[in-house]
Amino acid sequence: MTIRRKKVNTVQWKGVVESQWEARALLNHPGDAVLVKRGRPRALVMHCPDGCGDELVVNLDARVGPAWRLYETRKGLTLYPSVWRESGCGSHFIVWNRKIYWCDY
């Protein structure tokens, strides 16, 4: 029996918290995302929008290693550069103004 996952096409913003533990409690569905901020943005924690069930922690703090940039406008979140999972489901996507653009081959 093959289990079909449902990819989502938008990020659902769930808020801002101070720890990854608090963020995990707010994630329920693929594409849910929470900002971890302690003085400055530290990470974006989200349920993989691929529907695989994995939790993604995207580093936003360049002081601790390679980091993505998060932009917020009235149109929504933008994350730069793209997210490309080298393990797990292997999904590759762009978050631009809250929309998810899939980079499928």
mmCIF file of C-alpha atoms in Angstrom:
data_model
loop_
_atom_site.group_PDB
_atom_site.id
_atom_site.type_symbol
_atom_site.label_atom_id
_atom_site.label_comp_id
_atom_site.label_asym_id
_atom_site.label_seq_id
_atom_site.Cartn_x
_atom_site.Cartn_y
_atom_site.Cartn_z
ATOM 1 C CA MET A 1 0.000 0.000 0.000
ATOM 2 C CA THR A 2 1.428 3.380 -1.032
ATOM 3 C CA ILE A 3 0.816 6.333 1.277
ATOM 4 C CA ARG A 4 0.203 9.502 -0.683
ATOM 5 C CA ARG A 5 1.386 12.730 0.869
ATOM 6 C CA LYS A 6 -0.320 15.995 0.175
ATOM 7 C CA LYS A 7 2.021 18.848 -0.641
ATOM 8 C CA VAL A 8 0.798 22.277 0.386
ATOM 9 C CA ASN A 9 1.336 25.490 -1.531
ATOM 10 C CA THR A 10 1.262 28.078 1.259
ATOM 11 C CA VAL A 11 2.976 28.667 4.584
ATOM 12 C CA GLN A 12 0.619 29.027 7.531
ATOM 13 C CA TRP A 13 2.158 31.538 9.959
ATOM 14 C CA LYS A 14 1.583 30.433 13.568
ATOM 15 C CA GLY A 15 3.444 33.157 15.451
ATOM 16 C CA VAL A 16 6.625 34.045 17.327
ATOM 17 C CA VAL A 17 8.024 32.197 20.359
ATOM 18 C CA GLU A 18 11.301 32.128 22.302
ATOM 19 C CA SER A 19 12.243 28.436 21.993
ATOM 20 C CA GLN A 20 12.080 25.560 19.537
ATOM 21 C CA TRP A 21 10.168 23.577 22.154
ATOM 22 C CA GLU A 22 7.420 26.218 22.190
ATOM 23 C CA ALA A 23 7.411 26.278 18.383
ATOM 24 C CA ARG A 24 6.886 22.515 18.120
ATOM 25 C CA ALA A 25 3.685 22.809 20.158
ATOM 26 C CA LEU A 26 2.186 25.104 17.486
ATOM 27 C CA LEU A 27 2.916 22.882 14.477
ATOM 28 C CA ASN A 28 -0.035 20.733 13.406
ATOM 29 C CA HIS A 29 -0.156 20.601 9.617
ATOM 30 C CA PRO A 30 2.223 20.631 6.637
ATOM 31 C CA GLY A 31 3.391 24.194 5.973
ATOM 32 C CA ASP A 32 2.794 25.461 9.535
ATOM 33 C CA ALA A 33 5.671 27.769 10.517
ATOM 34 C CA VAL A 34 6.782 29.493 13.725
ATOM 35 C CA LEU A 35 9.556 32.044 14.217
ATOM 36 C CA VAL A 36 11.913 31.483 17.157
ATOM 37 C CA LYS A 37 13.124 34.892 18.293
ATOM 38 C CA ARG A 38 15.210 35.761 21.331
ATOM 39 C CA GLY A 39 16.295 39.351 20.792
ATOM 40 C CA ARG A 40 16.850 38.546 17.133
ATOM 41 C CA PRO A 41 15.428 35.890 14.783
ATOM 42 C CA ARG A 42 17.089 32.539 15.564
ATOM 43 C CA ALA A 43 15.203 29.923 13.533
ATOM 44 C CA LEU A 44 12.118 29.216 11.493
ATOM 45 C CA VAL A 45 10.580 25.931 12.638
ATOM 46 C CA MET A 46 8.069 24.365 10.285
ATOM 47 C CA HIS A 47 6.350 21.141 9.367
ATOM 48 C CA CYS A 48 7.707 20.064 6.003
ATOM 49 C CA PRO A 49 5.261 21.328 3.354
ATOM 50 C CA ASP A 50 5.840 18.082 1.450
ATOM 51 C CA GLY A 51 3.532 16.313 3.918
ATOM 52 C CA CYS A 52 6.195 13.809 5.026
ATOM 53 C CA GLY A 53 5.641 14.771 8.690
ATOM 54 C CA ASP A 54 9.204 15.936 9.355
ATOM 55 C CA GLU A 55 9.977 19.053 11.317
ATOM 56 C CA LEU A 56 12.373 21.505 9.660
ATOM 57 C CA VAL A 57 14.546 23.917 11.602
ATOM 58 C CA VAL A 58 15.866 26.639 9.312
ATOM 59 C CA ASN A 59 18.726 28.623 10.864
ATOM 60 C CA LEU A 60 18.301 32.409 10.682
ATOM 61 C CA ASP A 61 21.274 33.317 12.918
ATOM 62 C CA ALA A 62 24.502 33.748 10.900
ATOM 63 C CA ARG A 63 26.529 33.746 14.137
ATOM 64 C CA VAL A 64 26.018 29.971 14.475
ATOM 65 C CA GLY A 65 26.591 28.837 10.875
ATOM 66 C CA PRO A 66 25.170 29.162 7.383
ATOM 67 C CA ALA A 67 21.878 31.024 7.644
ATOM 68 C CA TRP A 68 18.814 31.831 5.588
ATOM 69 C CA ARG A 69 17.249 35.270 5.529
ATOM 70 C CA LEU A 70 13.624 35.791 6.465
ATOM 71 C CA TYR A 71 11.691 38.748 5.089
ATOM 72 C CA GLU A 72 8.224 39.750 6.266
ATOM 73 C CA THR A 73 5.993 42.031 4.247
ATOM 74 C CA ARG A 74 2.266 42.567 4.235
ATOM 75 C CA LYS A 75 2.119 39.954 1.464
ATOM 76 C CA GLY A 76 3.693 37.349 3.749
ATOM 77 C CA LEU A 77 6.941 35.540 4.521
ATOM 78 C CA THR A 78 9.833 35.153 2.120
ATOM 79 C CA LEU A 79 12.735 32.846 2.918
ATOM 80 C CA TYR A 80 16.023 33.135 1.033
ATOM 81 C CA PRO A 81 17.582 31.011 -0.395
ATOM 82 C CA SER A 82 15.442 27.975 -1.218
ATOM 83 C CA VAL A 83 15.147 25.025 1.159
ATOM 84 C CA TRP A 84 16.594 21.812 -0.272
ATOM 85 C CA ARG A 85 16.408 18.792 1.990
ATOM 86 C CA GLU A 86 19.363 16.495 1.381
ATOM 87 C CA SER A 87 17.858 13.844 3.655
ATOM 88 C CA GLY A 88 14.370 12.667 4.511
ATOM 89 C CA CYS A 89 11.883 13.339 1.728
ATOM 90 C CA GLY A 90 14.441 15.292 -0.354
ATOM 91 C CA SER A 91 12.007 18.109 -1.108
ATOM 92 C CA HIS A 92 13.210 21.370 -2.623
ATOM 93 C CA PHE A 93 11.083 24.498 -2.437
ATOM 94 C CA ILE A 94 11.044 28.283 -2.377
ATOM 95 C CA VAL A 95 8.963 30.330 0.084
ATOM 96 C CA TRP A 96 8.036 33.653 -1.511
ATOM 97 C CA ASN A 97 5.351 35.946 -0.078
ATOM 98 C CA ARG A 98 3.849 33.016 1.875
ATOM 99 C CA LYS A 99 3.503 30.870 -1.231
ATOM 100 C CA ILE A 100 5.484 27.663 -1.718
ATOM 101 C CA TYR A 101 6.985 27.065 -5.140
ATOM 102 C CA TRP A 102 8.119 23.474 -5.678
ATOM 103 C CA CYS A 103 11.423 22.839 -7.466
ATOM 104 C CA ASP A 104 10.657 19.393 -8.834
ATOM 105 C CA TYR A 105 12.741 17.956 -11.610
#
